[in-house]
Each structure stands twice: as C-alpha cells, then as structure tokens.
Amino acid sequence: MHYSSFLNYINKYIDLTEKEIAFLRSNTNYKKYLKGHYIVQQGAVCKHTNFIISGCTKNFYVDQQGQEHIVTFAIENWWSADLSSFITQTPSDFNVKCIEATEVIQFTYQNQDEIFQNIPKMETLFRKLLEKALVSSQKRIVNNFSLSAKDQYLYFKKQFSTIEQRVPQYMVASYLGITKEFLSKIKTELAKD
Amino acid sequence: MHYSSFLNYINKYIDLTEKEIAFLRSNTNYKKYLKGHYIVQQGAVCKHTNFIISGCTKNFYVDQQGQEHIVTFAIENWWSADLSSFITQTPSDFNVKCIEATEVIQFTYQNQDEIFQNIPKMETLFRKLLEKALVSSQKRIVNNFSLSAKDQYLYFKKQFSTIEQRVPQYMVASYLGITKEFLSKIKTELAKD
DNA sequence: TGAATTTGTTAATCTAGTTTATTTTTTTAT
DNA sequence: ATAAAAAAATAAACTAGATTAACAAATTCA
C-alpha cells in the first residue's frame, strides 16, 4: 500500500500504536501528480504539506524579470510545501512543481493541527525536522557567502548526488544561483583534472 | 525582575499557569554578558538557547581566509544560539558574540527537553517559532539570488531599521555578503536622490 | 585634551560571473 | 528511424561587486 513507505519513515523516529497509525491514516490522503504538474502555484494558498513517496519536486520563485529561482528540491522521503503560505494560509510567492511523476501523502493545516493534538510525538518529530531544515538553510546562506560558485557546486554534488542525476543541469544552476552557461563552464573546467 | 520581559513574551503566544511559570523559572537561568564577550565560540559546544532580554548579538562564521560572515543579528525579544551545535550538542562552526552588553534567559538542552515534556504548549510555541525562522531564512536565500546588493540593503533597512542603527556599517555589509567599501558606495549613491 | 583605535570614504584596478548569440548534443514523440 | 523540441556547450563582450591602498571621521579612553 502507498502508506507503508510513509509509515516506515515515521517509524524511524517515533513509535506509534495501532490506534495512532489509524488516526494518522484517517487524517492524511494519498495523491498522484503527473510530471510537470503543479502542487502549489504562486498566488494560490498552499493547502497541504506533502510527504513524497516517489518522484521529485522543485520549489521555486519567479522574479519580476521572469527568472526562475529554485529554493529547494525534494525527493522520496522528504517533505515538500511552501511553508510560508502553509503556516499562514495566505497566497504563496512560490511554486511547487513535479519534475517527475510524484506520489505524495498530504495533509491540510487542520489535519496537521489535529495530528499534533492527538499525537504529541508527531509534533516533536516535526519540531526536530524544522530544526534540521533551519540548520541546513543557514548553512546554505553561509556557503553562498564564503564559497566560490565552483565550490558551491562541489558541495551540492557531494550532498545531493542523487538529485543531480535526476534533474537537468540548468535547474542545478538555478538552485546554485548561477547561470546555466557558467555552470557548464565550471563542469568543463572540473573535467580537465 | 529579569524574568518579566521573558514571561511577557511567552504570554503573547500562550497562557501559562502559575505552576508552569514556576517550572519554567526553575529550568532557566539569567545571565549577563559584557560587550565583546562570546556566548558561543567556534569549536565549543553551544550549551544554551538564549532569549535576549536586552542587548544585541551577532551570530557569525569565520571562513578559511579569516573573513567574518554574519549569519544573523539578535536583539531584545529574539532568540540567539547556534542551533546546529545546540541540537546535536557537538562543536560549533559559529560564534555568538555580544555587540552590546547583553542580558539573557538561557536554558540547556536538558532544560529544554524537560520544559517540552512538562509544558507541551512550549513545544508548540517553539515549533511555530522554528517555522517562522525557516521561512525568513528561505526568503533570505531568494533575496540573495534575485536582488542586487542595493535592493538587498534596502530590504534589510526596511526590515531591521532598529538593528541598522545599533551596529557598525561594516557588520551590515558582512550580513549582506558584500564588502564594506561597496556598501559605502551604495549609500552615497542612495544619498544623491 | 589629545593620542590611539575603530569606523567609514574614495578611487583605481581587477575578476568572477552575466549576457547575448550561435552551435551541438540529447531527449521525446511519432 | 527521424523530425522537433529540450538541454548543454562554446565563446566574445560586458558589469556588478571585490581588492588594494590611502585618507578622513568618529569614538574611546588615559
């Protein structure tokens, strides 16, 4: 069943009783998106937090010049949403789009609230996930400041080699905040060694 | 008393009973740091999460070239720590240093754990604070990508005018990820209008 | 009060990364 | 298998921001 990979994931961090599992199941739902489809669109409210069972998404922002800036990728066993829009339930500045066909377990703001109230362990888990996400977000800011584009690329490669193999190169460039032309240049330079 | 501003802050978000307040008090402690003193030092474990009662701190990283990069500032009613080191209780890559004499309420990892176990509302509060912090961290990444140095400065000014007035200009430059010379240039250009 | 230290300015030169434009390679769909 | 579309490479001209260095203001503190 679709839920098993979700429950396996949860199980790595906390122990749930049968009752709690049933409660979780009744407060989430499964959804499948096709490649290229949007889970969240700029201007719309982000209704769900999504746990990815399979597939790959990008969370990105389109600036005034029409340029796309990728904030995060997400693959199996990661969470994907526009957090800002989700927690405030106001229109989003970001898009979440499927780079591959993507299966998710999703829950609404209300679902989340009820889950936290009924299964406090779940709130603890989320608190810890947020802590980790904030740490890596801050790490990214520091890298932006202190590493050259080349070193940032190498860091990305090391950290997310699976993702690099699944997304087109111009998206990696967008994630790194450089042009696709410059990333291409960096790669040919690196290949010389 | 020192605690009143801390309790006022907490009170804005959640209601605590007398008992809970007493518990909180017995699981935190007050400390005063002089200007220039370190709350956390690169290489040491970050023992406490700090709630700032008065003063101003910077959280920064010194890179291999000896260059200082400011990740965050914190003033009254903000939280300050090296989250990465605190949650893992391993040596820190960052420093937290007082730009002004700074009074804090601090709690250890163990304190925090006990607080969350005894006052679940506190964990909910922290979960929400982390959500907000993550949103603004992601916003900063996007700004880094899509705004010119000038526009990033204007955004900082708008968002943190109080901080700008309290810290030297070269620290603002460091926070923005540009040189102090270039920030100076930006400011004289802006002054022409 | 004034010497020392810290902070901020100006200007010339330099470079990492952008822009624009063209060509080549890979993928997708028929 | 092949035409069309998407992705990647190459290269020349350009620019935002860095570096270096010298100087000017503002603070600090004896």
XYZ file of C-alpha atoms (C1' of nucleotides) in Angstrom:
446
model
C 0.000 0.000 0.000
C 1.044 3.619 -0.520
C 1.155 4.326 3.171
C 3.820 1.805 4.029
C 6.776 3.949 2.966
C 5.272 6.865 4.874
C 4.840 4.756 7.988
C 8.312 3.301 7.625
C 9.682 6.805 7.597
C 7.748 7.880 10.675
C 8.773 4.661 12.365
C 12.438 5.521 12.092
C 11.902 8.402 14.507
C 8.973 7.513 16.757
C 6.893 4.502 17.792
C 3.205 4.659 17.012
C 0.424 2.445 18.376
C -2.098 0.818 16.035
C -4.633 3.416 17.100
C -2.288 6.260 16.313
C -1.493 4.819 12.908
C -5.207 4.590 12.170
C -5.673 8.172 13.272
C -2.814 9.335 11.063
C -4.223 7.443 8.115
C -7.660 8.958 8.507
C -6.152 12.441 8.676
C -3.996 12.251 5.554
C -4.607 11.332 1.961
C -2.725 9.921 -0.955
C -2.353 11.789 -4.238
C -0.515 11.259 -7.503
C 0.704 14.107 -9.700
C 1.899 13.817 -13.287
C 5.260 15.142 -14.450
C 5.065 18.883 -14.978
C 2.016 19.354 -12.764
C 1.918 21.939 -10.003
C 1.334 21.012 -6.371
C 1.349 24.692 -5.394
C 1.088 27.725 -7.664
C 2.366 31.228 -6.978
C -0.647 33.298 -5.903
C -2.623 30.350 -4.534
C -2.721 29.182 -0.914
C -0.595 26.131 -0.147
C -3.275 23.786 1.176
C -1.103 20.810 2.060
C 2.145 19.623 3.467
C 3.348 16.778 1.271
C 5.413 13.759 2.155
C 6.956 12.388 -1.036
C 6.557 8.644 -1.572
C 8.094 8.666 -5.035
C 9.135 11.291 -7.571
C 10.843 14.661 -7.412
C 9.658 18.250 -6.980
C 11.178 21.705 -7.147
C 10.132 24.667 -5.027
C 10.825 27.834 -6.968
C 10.157 31.535 -7.247
C 9.681 33.534 -10.430
C 11.085 37.043 -10.051
C 9.978 40.284 -11.718
C 12.220 39.637 -14.699
C 10.549 36.276 -15.206
C 13.626 34.428 -13.948
C 13.106 31.186 -12.080
C 14.991 30.642 -8.795
C 14.903 27.167 -7.272
C 14.790 27.253 -3.474
C 14.704 23.509 -2.781
C 14.370 20.154 -4.463
C 12.573 17.268 -2.772
C 12.631 13.528 -3.451
C 11.376 10.319 -1.793
C 11.156 10.560 1.997
C 11.381 14.341 2.003
C 8.736 16.900 2.775
C 7.573 19.432 0.243
C 5.369 22.504 0.613
C 5.539 26.244 0.571
C 5.946 26.573 4.309
C 5.293 30.327 4.359
C 1.938 30.005 2.642
C 1.020 26.842 4.535
C 1.569 28.193 8.040
C -0.186 31.491 7.337
C -2.742 30.060 4.881
C -2.210 33.098 2.664
C -1.289 33.203 -1.054
C 2.088 31.793 -1.933
C 5.066 33.525 -3.533
C 6.413 30.161 -4.615
C 5.569 27.262 -6.895
C 5.970 23.577 -6.194
C 6.156 21.661 -9.462
C 6.751 17.984 -10.199
C 9.956 17.298 -12.119
C 8.892 13.642 -12.265
C 5.541 11.940 -11.732
C 5.181 12.235 -7.975
C 3.183 10.374 -5.335
C 2.561 12.107 -2.025
C 0.858 11.702 1.299
C -0.674 15.048 2.092
C -2.347 16.708 4.999
C -4.096 20.019 5.402
C -3.393 22.616 8.053
C -6.371 21.331 10.022
C -5.200 17.725 9.655
C -1.801 18.734 10.959
C -3.323 20.516 13.913
C -5.390 17.518 14.875
C -2.485 15.158 14.444
C -0.329 17.278 16.747
C -3.060 17.498 19.340
C -3.736 13.783 19.330
C -0.208 12.507 18.822
C 2.224 14.886 20.572
C 5.130 12.705 19.437
C 4.324 13.861 15.928
C 4.753 17.478 16.925
C 8.087 16.630 18.498
C 9.120 14.936 15.272
C 8.120 17.979 13.256
C 9.906 20.315 15.635
C 13.077 18.324 15.114
C 12.634 18.226 11.347
C 12.232 22.011 11.345
C 15.374 22.407 13.419
C 17.331 20.394 10.873
C 15.820 22.251 7.938
C 16.719 25.592 9.518
C 20.281 24.469 10.125
C 20.737 23.461 6.502
C 19.093 26.636 5.279
C 21.541 28.691 7.339
C 24.396 26.549 6.099
C 23.335 27.377 2.571
C 23.418 31.106 3.311
C 26.938 30.775 4.680
C 28.072 28.762 1.668
C 26.612 31.414 -0.605
C 28.813 33.942 1.113
C 32.022 32.095 1.600
C 32.325 29.671 -1.307
C 33.014 30.325 -4.982
C 30.428 29.061 -7.460
C 32.672 26.113 -8.206
C 32.929 25.097 -4.559
C 29.200 25.545 -4.080
C 28.626 23.187 -6.972
C 31.001 20.624 -5.485
C 29.197 20.900 -2.140
C 25.842 20.369 -3.851
C 27.200 17.383 -5.766
C 28.510 15.798 -2.591
C 25.343 16.413 -0.636
C 22.752 15.696 -3.305
C 24.362 13.407 -5.871
C 21.054 11.554 -6.339
C 19.281 14.777 -7.176
C 21.977 15.900 -9.572
C 21.457 12.716 -11.554
C 17.713 13.273 -11.813
C 17.287 16.928 -12.718
C 18.506 18.866 -15.763
C 21.682 20.840 -15.320
C 20.024 24.222 -15.788
C 17.954 23.532 -12.672
C 21.073 22.811 -10.663
C 22.412 26.171 -11.884
C 19.183 27.852 -10.792
C 19.450 26.207 -7.356
C 23.039 27.406 -7.042
C 22.075 30.927 -8.102
C 24.310 30.994 -11.175
C 23.609 30.897 -14.923
C 23.484 27.606 -16.809
C 26.303 28.889 -19.024
C 28.573 29.419 -16.066
C 27.789 26.025 -14.565
C 28.647 24.475 -17.918
C 31.971 26.307 -17.838
C 32.668 25.092 -14.301
C 31.938 21.495 -15.301
C 34.265 21.524 -18.294
C 36.984 23.018 -16.097
C 36.469 20.299 -13.492
C 36.551 17.620 -16.188
C 40.061 18.669 -17.181
C 41.512 17.296 -13.927
C 12.694 41.274 37.802
C 14.654 39.995 34.785
C 12.095 37.334 34.034
C 9.188 39.671 33.448
C 10.121 40.560 29.883
C 10.666 36.886 29.149
C 7.287 35.964 30.608
C 5.612 38.838 28.785
C 6.998 37.493 25.560
C 5.817 33.942 26.230
C 2.463 35.310 27.296
C 1.862 36.859 23.902
C 1.661 33.384 22.410
C 0.452 31.003 25.108
C -1.190 31.092 28.538
C 0.767 29.574 31.390
C -0.483 28.603 34.843
C 1.355 29.732 37.980
C 2.748 26.240 38.293
C 4.032 26.231 34.744
C 5.666 29.617 35.235
C 7.406 28.309 38.337
C 8.572 25.259 36.417
C 9.899 27.417 33.593
C 11.704 29.624 36.073
C 13.372 26.727 37.800
C 14.537 25.342 34.453
C 16.120 28.508 33.071
C 18.656 30.974 34.333
C 19.562 34.568 33.915
C 22.963 35.707 32.687
C 24.604 38.967 31.767
C 27.394 39.290 29.201
C 29.634 42.293 28.685
C 30.089 43.963 25.323
C 32.501 41.971 23.191
C 32.073 38.754 25.149
C 31.291 35.471 23.474
C 28.159 33.470 24.263
C 29.306 30.691 21.916
C 32.735 30.168 20.412
C 33.596 28.346 17.191
C 34.865 24.894 18.219
C 32.948 24.766 21.504
C 29.559 23.149 22.068
C 26.641 25.581 22.230
C 25.302 24.779 25.690
C 22.308 27.119 25.767
C 19.465 28.601 23.849
C 19.291 32.273 24.800
C 16.336 34.577 24.975
C 17.573 38.153 24.798
C 16.178 40.494 27.439
C 18.372 43.417 26.444
C 21.358 43.969 24.192
C 22.404 42.790 20.768
C 24.338 39.777 19.455
C 25.744 38.616 16.164
C 25.985 35.017 15.021
C 28.912 34.680 12.651
C 31.279 32.335 10.912
C 34.972 32.871 10.243
C 36.000 31.270 6.955
C 39.369 29.810 5.934
C 40.607 33.203 4.752
C 39.828 34.657 8.174
C 36.832 36.547 6.817
C 33.865 37.042 9.109
C 30.361 36.327 7.752
C 27.400 37.390 9.871
C 24.517 34.925 9.660
C 22.068 36.666 11.991
C 21.753 39.510 14.426
C 19.545 39.256 17.511
C 18.110 41.915 19.805
C 15.568 42.138 22.663
C 12.816 39.521 22.438
C 14.696 37.390 19.940
C 16.332 34.027 20.385
C 20.032 33.514 19.907
C 22.090 30.332 19.731
C 23.990 28.226 17.296
C 21.115 25.916 16.543
C 23.246 23.349 14.732
C 25.571 22.871 17.675
C 22.777 23.083 20.233
C 20.563 20.384 18.731
C 23.428 17.984 18.120
C 25.485 19.017 21.182
C 28.609 18.888 19.023
C 31.241 21.600 18.471
C 30.034 24.716 16.749
C 31.159 26.217 13.433
C 29.791 29.574 14.529
C 30.364 32.281 17.118
C 27.766 34.235 19.018
C 29.256 37.493 20.264
C 27.723 40.434 22.124
C 27.776 43.682 20.160
C 26.346 45.392 23.257
C 26.184 44.326 26.891
C 23.529 41.640 26.749
C 21.180 40.087 29.288
C 19.720 36.690 28.502
C 17.491 33.972 29.861
C 19.124 30.714 28.972
C 18.314 27.051 29.070
C 20.320 23.955 28.389
C 19.354 21.137 26.074
C 18.204 19.155 29.092
C 16.204 22.107 30.405
C 14.510 22.426 27.041
C 13.664 18.760 26.937
C 12.096 18.870 30.361
C 10.185 22.022 29.560
C 8.753 20.455 26.413
C 7.788 17.303 28.273
C 6.108 19.155 31.093
C 4.612 22.050 29.138
C 3.635 20.811 25.657
C 2.391 24.288 24.787
C 6.013 25.373 24.920
C 6.966 22.842 22.301
C 4.141 24.084 20.106
C 5.428 27.627 20.540
C 8.932 26.562 19.586
C 7.662 24.614 16.599
C 5.931 27.768 15.370
C 8.992 29.930 16.011
C 11.092 27.482 14.005
C 8.588 27.600 11.165
C 8.868 31.377 11.031
C 12.639 31.306 11.250
C 12.826 28.818 8.395
C 10.533 30.963 6.256
C 12.677 34.035 6.749
C 15.855 32.058 6.161
C 14.457 30.831 2.842
C 13.336 34.349 1.993
C 16.881 35.493 2.526
C 18.220 32.865 0.124
C 15.765 34.027 -2.514
C 16.693 37.673 -1.978
C 20.339 36.771 -2.312
C 19.575 35.335 -5.711
C 17.120 37.775 -7.133
C 18.044 41.174 -5.700
C 21.030 43.408 -6.406
C 23.208 44.357 -3.448
C 21.466 47.739 -3.370
C 17.999 46.207 -3.167
C 19.143 43.737 -0.537
C 20.389 46.628 1.535
C 17.068 48.462 1.149
C 15.223 45.308 2.192
C 17.441 44.956 5.266
C 16.910 48.613 6.148
C 13.150 48.269 5.887
C 13.040 45.047 7.880
C 15.649 45.777 10.527
C 15.923 49.569 10.849
C 16.462 49.235 14.606
C 19.410 46.934 14.068
C 20.946 49.150 11.405
C 21.028 51.979 13.905
C 22.786 49.890 16.512
C 25.535 48.069 14.662
C 28.525 49.427 12.713
C 28.115 49.625 8.969
C 30.780 47.050 8.213
C 28.711 44.462 10.077
C 25.691 45.261 7.941
C 27.924 44.719 4.894
C 29.040 41.390 6.321
C 25.413 40.361 6.907
C 24.549 41.304 3.317
C 27.538 39.393 1.997
C 29.213 42.404 0.389
C 32.345 44.394 1.233
C 32.173 47.460 3.467
C 33.578 49.537 0.606
C 30.760 48.546 -1.687
C 28.099 49.246 0.932
C 29.635 52.668 1.417
C 29.351 53.249 -2.342
C 25.712 52.122 -2.343
C 24.897 54.515 0.493
C 26.453 57.556 -1.180
C 24.548 56.705 -4.371
C 21.297 56.426 -2.437
C 22.006 59.735 -0.695
C 22.087 61.538 -4.059
C 18.324 61.098 -4.542
C 42.503 67.176 25.679
C 44.621 64.700 22.506
C 46.713 60.128 21.030
C 45.173 55.661 19.730
C 41.902 52.802 17.825
C 37.877 51.870 15.327
C 34.880 53.027 11.631
C 33.827 54.998 7.144
C 35.020 57.121 2.345
C 37.004 57.485 -2.219
C 39.038 55.958 -6.313
C 41.721 52.945 -9.484
C 42.253 48.385 -10.979
C 40.738 43.743 -11.363
C 37.802 39.391 -11.689
C 34.030 36.137 -11.045
C 30.132 35.571 -13.054
C 26.426 37.577 -16.640
C 24.608 38.449 -21.191
C 23.895 37.539 -25.768
C 24.268 34.788 -29.644
C 25.405 30.596 -32.170
C 26.178 25.700 -32.424
C 25.989 20.914 -30.820
C 24.043 17.165 -28.278
C 20.385 14.666 -26.132
C 15.647 13.505 -25.418
C 10.902 12.915 -26.813
C 7.275 11.663 -29.620
C 5.602 9.942 -33.900
C 14.235 5.905 -37.557
C 13.622 10.678 -37.806
C 11.827 15.388 -37.045
C 11.017 18.504 -33.417
C 11.942 20.119 -29.005
C 14.700 20.476 -24.975
C 19.120 20.677 -22.902
C 24.022 21.604 -22.989
C 28.341 23.698 -24.781
C 31.241 27.447 -26.509
C 32.885 31.973 -26.904
C 33.086 37.162 -27.012
C 31.762 41.346 -24.829
C 30.244 43.233 -20.587
C 29.218 44.548 -15.481
C 28.388 44.122 -10.509
C 30.975 43.812 -6.960
C 35.960 42.691 -4.969
C 40.567 44.210 -3.912
C 44.005 47.339 -2.685
C 45.570 51.374 -0.856
C 45.448 55.930 1.015
C 42.933 59.070 3.628
C 39.183 61.184 6.728
C 35.917 60.933 10.645
C 34.367 59.427 14.740
C 34.940 57.009 19.274
C 37.320 55.652 23.162
C 39.997 56.168 26.890
C 44.162 57.690 29.673
